[in-house]
Coordinates of C-alpha atoms in Angstrom, one line a residue:
Chain A
M1 CA -22.5 13.7 -19.8
E2 CA -22.2 12.6 -23.4
Y3 CA -18.4 12.3 -23.1
F4 CA -18.8 9.9 -20.2
E5 CA -21.2 7.7 -22.1
W6 CA -18.8 7.8 -25.0
L7 CA -16.0 6.7 -22.7
E8 CA -18.1 3.8 -21.4
L9 CA -18.8 2.6 -24.9
S10 CA -15.2 3.1 -26.1
P11 CA -13.1 -0.1 -26.6
L12 CA -11.3 0.6 -23.3
G13 CA -14.6 1.1 -21.3
D14 CA -16.1 -1.9 -22.9
W15 CA -13.1 -4.1 -22.2
V16 CA -13.0 -3.1 -18.5
A17 CA -16.7 -3.7 -18.1
T18 CA -17.2 -6.9 -20.0
S19 CA -13.9 -8.9 -20.1
T20 CA -13.3 -11.5 -17.4
W21 CA -9.8 -10.3 -16.5
G22 CA -9.8 -6.6 -17.4
Y23 CA -11.3 -5.5 -14.1
P24 CA -9.3 -7.7 -11.7
I25 CA -6.0 -7.0 -13.5
L26 CA -6.6 -3.3 -13.3
L27 CA -7.6 -3.5 -9.7
S28 CA -4.3 -5.4 -8.9
C29 CA -2.3 -2.7 -10.7
H30 CA -4.2 -0.1 -8.8
A31 CA -3.4 -1.8 -5.5
I32 CA 0.3 -2.0 -6.4
G33 CA 0.4 1.6 -7.4
L34 CA -1.4 2.5 -4.1
A35 CA 1.2 0.7 -2.1
V36 CA 4.0 2.5 -4.0
V37 CA 2.5 6.0 -3.8
A38 CA 1.1 5.8 -0.3
G39 CA 3.9 3.7 1.1
S40 CA 6.7 5.9 -0.3
L41 CA 5.0 9.2 0.5
A42 CA 4.1 8.1 4.0
M43 CA 7.7 7.3 4.8
V44 CA 8.8 10.7 3.5
D45 CA 6.0 12.5 5.4
L46 CA 6.7 10.6 8.6
R47 CA 10.4 11.4 8.4
V48 CA 9.8 15.1 7.8
M49 CA 7.4 15.2 10.7
G50 CA 10.2 13.9 12.9
C51 CA 9.8 10.1 13.0
F52 CA 12.9 7.8 12.8
P53 CA 15.2 10.9 13.2
G54 CA 18.4 8.9 12.5
L55 CA 17.5 8.3 8.9
E56 CA 19.0 10.8 6.3
I57 CA 16.3 12.9 4.6
S58 CA 18.1 13.9 1.4
P59 CA 18.3 10.4 -0.1
L60 CA 14.5 10.0 0.5
R61 CA 14.1 12.3 -2.5
S62 CA 14.6 9.2 -4.7
L63 CA 11.6 7.7 -2.8
I64 CA 9.4 10.6 -3.9
K65 CA 10.5 9.9 -7.5
L66 CA 9.4 6.3 -6.9
A67 CA 6.0 7.6 -5.6
W68 CA 5.6 9.5 -8.9
V69 CA 6.0 6.2 -10.8
G70 CA 3.3 4.7 -8.6
F71 CA 1.1 7.7 -9.3
I72 CA 1.4 7.2 -13.1
V73 CA 0.5 3.5 -12.6
N74 CA -2.6 4.6 -10.7
L75 CA -3.5 7.4 -13.0
I76 CA -3.6 4.9 -15.9
S77 CA -5.2 2.0 -14.0
G78 CA -7.6 4.4 -12.3
F79 CA -8.6 6.1 -15.6
S80 CA -9.3 2.7 -17.1
L81 CA -11.4 1.5 -14.2
F82 CA -13.2 4.8 -14.4
A83 CA -13.9 4.3 -18.2
G84 CA -15.7 1.0 -17.4
Q85 CA -18.4 2.8 -15.3
A86 CA -17.8 6.5 -16.2
T87 CA -21.4 7.6 -15.9
Y88 CA -21.7 6.0 -12.5
F89 CA -18.4 7.2 -11.0
I90 CA -18.8 10.8 -12.2
N91 CA -21.9 11.2 -10.1
H92 CA -20.6 9.3 -7.0
P93 CA -19.9 11.6 -4.0
A94 CA -17.2 9.3 -2.6
F95 CA -15.4 9.2 -6.0
L96 CA -15.5 13.0 -6.3
I97 CA -14.1 13.4 -2.7
K98 CA -11.4 10.9 -3.5
I99 CA -10.3 12.8 -6.7
T100 CA -10.4 16.0 -4.7
C101 CA -8.2 14.5 -2.0
I102 CA -5.7 13.1 -4.5
S103 CA -5.5 16.5 -6.3
L104 CA -4.7 18.3 -3.0
A105 CA -2.3 15.5 -2.0
L106 CA -0.6 16.0 -5.3
V107 CA -0.1 19.7 -4.7
S108 CA 1.2 19.3 -1.2
S109 CA 3.5 16.4 -2.1
A110 CA 5.0 18.4 -5.1
R111 CA 5.5 21.4 -2.8
L112 CA 7.1 19.1 -0.2
Q113 CA 9.3 17.7 -2.9
S114 CA 10.6 21.1 -3.8
L115 CA 11.2 22.0 -0.2
L116 CA 13.3 18.9 0.2
K117 CA 15.3 19.8 -2.9
Q118 CA 16.1 23.1 -1.3
H119 CA 16.6 22.2 2.3
A120 CA 17.2 18.4 2.8
D121 CA 21.0 18.6 2.9
D122 CA 20.7 21.4 5.4
W123 CA 18.3 19.4 7.6
D124 CA 20.7 16.4 7.4
G125 CA 23.5 18.6 8.5
G126 CA 21.7 19.5 11.7
G127 CA 19.4 22.2 10.5
I128 CA 15.9 22.3 12.1
V129 CA 13.0 21.1 9.8
G130 CA 10.8 24.1 9.3
S131 CA 7.2 24.0 10.5
N132 CA 5.9 24.7 6.9
A133 CA 7.6 21.5 5.8
K134 CA 6.0 19.6 8.7
I135 CA 2.6 21.0 8.0
L136 CA 2.9 20.0 4.3
A137 CA 4.0 16.5 5.3
L138 CA 1.1 16.1 7.7
S139 CA -1.4 17.4 5.2
S140 CA 0.0 15.1 2.5
L141 CA -0.3 12.1 4.9
L142 CA -3.9 13.0 6.0
L143 CA -5.0 13.6 2.4
L144 CA -3.6 10.2 1.4
C145 CA -5.6 8.6 4.2
A146 CA -8.7 10.5 3.3
A147 CA -8.3 9.4 -0.4
M148 CA -8.0 5.8 0.7
I149 CA -11.1 6.1 3.0
A150 CA -13.1 7.7 0.2
G151 CA -11.9 5.1 -2.3
R152 CA -13.0 2.3 -0.1
L153 CA -16.4 3.9 0.5
I154 CA -17.0 3.9 -3.3
A155 CA -17.8 0.2 -3.0
Y156 CA -20.2 0.8 0.0
I157 CA -22.3 3.9 -0.7
E158 CA -24.6 4.0 -3.7
Chain B
M1 CA -12.7 -24.4 12.5
E2 CA -15.1 -22.9 10.1
Q3 CA -18.1 -24.2 12.1
W4 CA -16.7 -23.0 15.4
I5 CA -16.1 -19.5 14.0
L6 CA -19.7 -19.3 12.8
T7 CA -20.9 -19.8 16.4
T8 CA -18.8 -17.1 18.0
S9 CA -20.2 -13.7 18.9
L10 CA -17.3 -12.0 17.2
H11 CA -18.5 -13.5 13.9
T12 CA -22.0 -12.2 14.5
W13 CA -20.6 -8.7 15.4
V14 CA -18.4 -8.4 12.3
I15 CA -21.3 -9.5 10.1
D16 CA -24.0 -7.5 11.8
T17 CA -22.1 -4.2 12.2
P18 CA -22.5 -2.3 9.0
W19 CA -19.3 -0.2 9.4
A20 CA -17.1 -3.0 10.6
W21 CA -16.2 -4.5 7.2
P22 CA -15.4 -1.2 5.4
L23 CA -13.5 0.1 8.4
F24 CA -11.3 -3.0 8.6
E25 CA -10.8 -2.9 4.8
T26 CA -9.7 0.7 5.0
L27 CA -7.3 -0.1 7.9
H28 CA -6.0 -3.1 5.9
F29 CA -5.1 -0.6 3.1
F30 CA -3.4 1.7 5.7
G31 CA -1.5 -1.2 7.2
L32 CA -0.3 -2.5 3.8
S33 CA 0.9 1.0 2.8
L34 CA 2.8 1.5 6.0
M35 CA 4.4 -1.9 5.8
L36 CA 5.3 -1.8 2.1
G37 CA 6.5 1.8 2.4
A38 CA 8.9 0.8 5.1
L39 CA 9.9 -2.3 3.3
F40 CA 10.6 -0.4 0.0
V41 CA 13.3 1.6 1.8
V42 CA 14.8 -1.4 3.7
D43 CA 14.6 -3.8 0.7
L44 CA 15.8 -1.4 -2.0
R45 CA 18.8 -0.5 0.3
L46 CA 19.5 -4.2 0.7
V47 CA 19.4 -4.6 -3.0
G48 CA 22.1 -1.9 -3.2
L49 CA 20.0 1.1 -4.3
F50 CA 19.4 4.3 -2.2
R51 CA 23.1 4.2 -1.1
G52 CA 22.8 7.7 0.2
L53 CA 20.9 6.1 3.1
S54 CA 23.1 4.4 5.7
I55 CA 22.1 0.8 5.6
Q56 CA 22.1 0.4 9.4
R57 CA 19.8 3.4 9.8
T58 CA 17.2 2.0 7.4
L59 CA 16.6 -0.8 10.0
Q60 CA 14.8 1.9 12.1
L61 CA 11.9 1.4 9.7
L62 CA 11.4 -2.3 10.6
P63 CA 9.2 -1.5 13.7
W64 CA 7.0 0.5 11.4
A65 CA 6.8 -2.4 8.9
S66 CA 6.0 -4.7 11.9
F67 CA 3.3 -2.3 13.0
G68 CA 1.7 -2.3 9.5
F69 CA 1.9 -6.1 9.5
G70 CA 0.2 -6.1 13.0
I71 CA -2.7 -3.9 11.7
N72 CA -3.2 -6.3 8.8
L73 CA -2.9 -9.4 10.9
F74 CA -5.6 -8.1 13.2
T75 CA -7.9 -6.8 10.4
G76 CA -7.3 -9.9 8.4
L77 CA -8.4 -12.1 11.3
M78 CA -11.5 -10.0 11.5
F79 CA -12.3 -10.8 7.8
L80 CA -11.7 -14.5 8.6
M81 CA -14.0 -14.3 11.6
G82 CA -16.7 -12.5 9.6
D83 CA -16.7 -14.8 6.5
P84 CA -14.8 -18.0 7.2
E85 CA -16.6 -20.0 4.5
R86 CA -15.3 -17.6 1.9
Y87 CA -11.6 -17.8 2.9
F88 CA -10.6 -21.3 4.1
S89 CA -11.3 -23.1 0.8
H90 CA -10.3 -20.2 -1.4
T91 CA -7.4 -20.8 -3.7
G92 CA -6.4 -17.1 -3.8
F93 CA -6.4 -16.9 0.0
R94 CA -4.4 -20.1 0.3
I95 CA -1.8 -18.8 -2.1
K96 CA -1.7 -15.5 -0.2
M97 CA -1.1 -17.4 3.1
L98 CA 1.6 -19.5 1.5
L99 CA 3.4 -16.4 0.2
I100 CA 3.2 -14.8 3.7
V101 CA 4.8 -17.9 5.2
L102 CA 7.6 -17.8 2.5
A103 CA 8.1 -14.1 3.3
G104 CA 8.4 -15.0 7.0
I105 CA 11.1 -17.6 6.1
N106 CA 12.8 -14.8 4.1
V107 CA 12.8 -12.6 7.2
L108 CA 14.3 -15.5 9.2
W109 CA 17.0 -15.8 6.5
F110 CA 17.7 -12.1 6.9
V111 CA 17.9 -12.3 10.7
L112 CA 20.1 -15.4 10.8
R113 CA 22.6 -14.6 8.0
I114 CA 22.6 -10.8 7.4
G115 CA 21.3 -9.0 10.5
G116 CA 24.5 -9.5 12.4
P117 CA 27.2 -8.9 9.8
L118 CA 25.3 -5.9 8.4
Q119 CA 26.1 -3.9 11.5
T120 CA 29.8 -3.8 10.5
W121 CA 29.2 -3.0 6.8
P122 CA 30.2 0.5 5.6
G123 CA 26.9 2.5 5.7
H124 CA 26.8 3.7 2.2
S125 CA 28.5 0.9 0.2
N126 CA 27.1 -1.7 -2.2
T127 CA 25.7 -4.9 -0.7
P128 CA 26.7 -8.6 -1.1
L129 CA 24.7 -10.8 -3.4
E130 CA 22.9 -12.6 -0.5
A131 CA 21.5 -9.3 0.8
K132 CA 20.3 -8.4 -2.7
L133 CA 18.6 -11.7 -3.0
I134 CA 16.8 -11.3 0.3
G135 CA 15.7 -7.8 -0.7
V136 CA 14.4 -8.9 -4.1
L137 CA 12.6 -11.9 -2.6
S138 CA 11.0 -9.8 0.1
L139 CA 9.6 -7.3 -2.5
V140 CA 8.4 -10.1 -4.9
L141 CA 6.7 -12.1 -2.1
W142 CA 5.0 -9.1 -0.6
F143 CA 3.8 -7.8 -3.9
G144 CA 2.5 -11.3 -4.6
V145 CA 0.6 -11.2 -1.2
L146 CA -0.9 -7.8 -2.3
I147 CA -2.0 -9.1 -5.7
M148 CA -3.5 -12.3 -4.3
G149 CA -5.3 -10.4 -1.6
R150 CA -6.8 -8.0 -4.2
L151 CA -7.8 -10.9 -6.4
I152 CA -9.7 -12.8 -3.6
P153 CA -13.1 -11.3 -4.5
Y154 CA -12.5 -12.2 -8.2
V155 CA -10.9 -15.7 -8.1
S156 CA -13.4 -18.5 -7.8
T157 CA -13.5 -20.7 -4.7
G158 CA -12.3 -24.3 -4.7

């Protein structure tokens, strides 16, 4: 607990909590990062699940790299937002669920990324997308949605 | 307009239903992720990146972008019905609407000037300057829409 109090009182935590623009600027960055991560991954997930079948899968690997950039943006902006109210967030059930969903989404997306590296060219050449890849894509998509739901609920439940 | 909205039963429903606002906000995030995710692929390809993707095939994502826009048009109207006094005179909201109109004009530019000739372009080649311009404008305008939307609660009215 002491660490989270220290974080709140640190220059970063203090700037987020008390400056006029710190919080809105970070929230904007967080929304941009969200669009990049969730948008890019959703396209990859939907494609692997069989939507828009005409589109090549292999080049979408660059889109996953773009998603990682968005993830870094949200890791930094999210940590800063967290620093502003660390003792509050660390006890908030919706926040803890959100972090759990993001961690799991991270694992399934990384796993999907390595499957794409191994098999995407084969799939584009007419090979059938395996059900393990489809399940990973679906779970990545559902976890992203769950993270967004939990994130929004942070503002609504105590 | 504002006064009329306040007398409707839809206004009362949005305001009095505790789950309506958080539900529509969450859907608004889903919609923006879907729309921007689809647009990343289309716009970045228009800019000349992701050349592994055949440019004609990326257009398959446009219905998904439109679906995301539709979700956000509907949920956005619900916000407007619920709290018209907050939005109509709000500078951030007005800028957001202006940016959406400009993004719409950009879509029209794409349809009128690029949509036809694009069909005959080699699928994996670089793109002409005009297409790059449209792709960049689309990304800049929609990110502007996202930022203005996120700032609405934090920018003062008037």
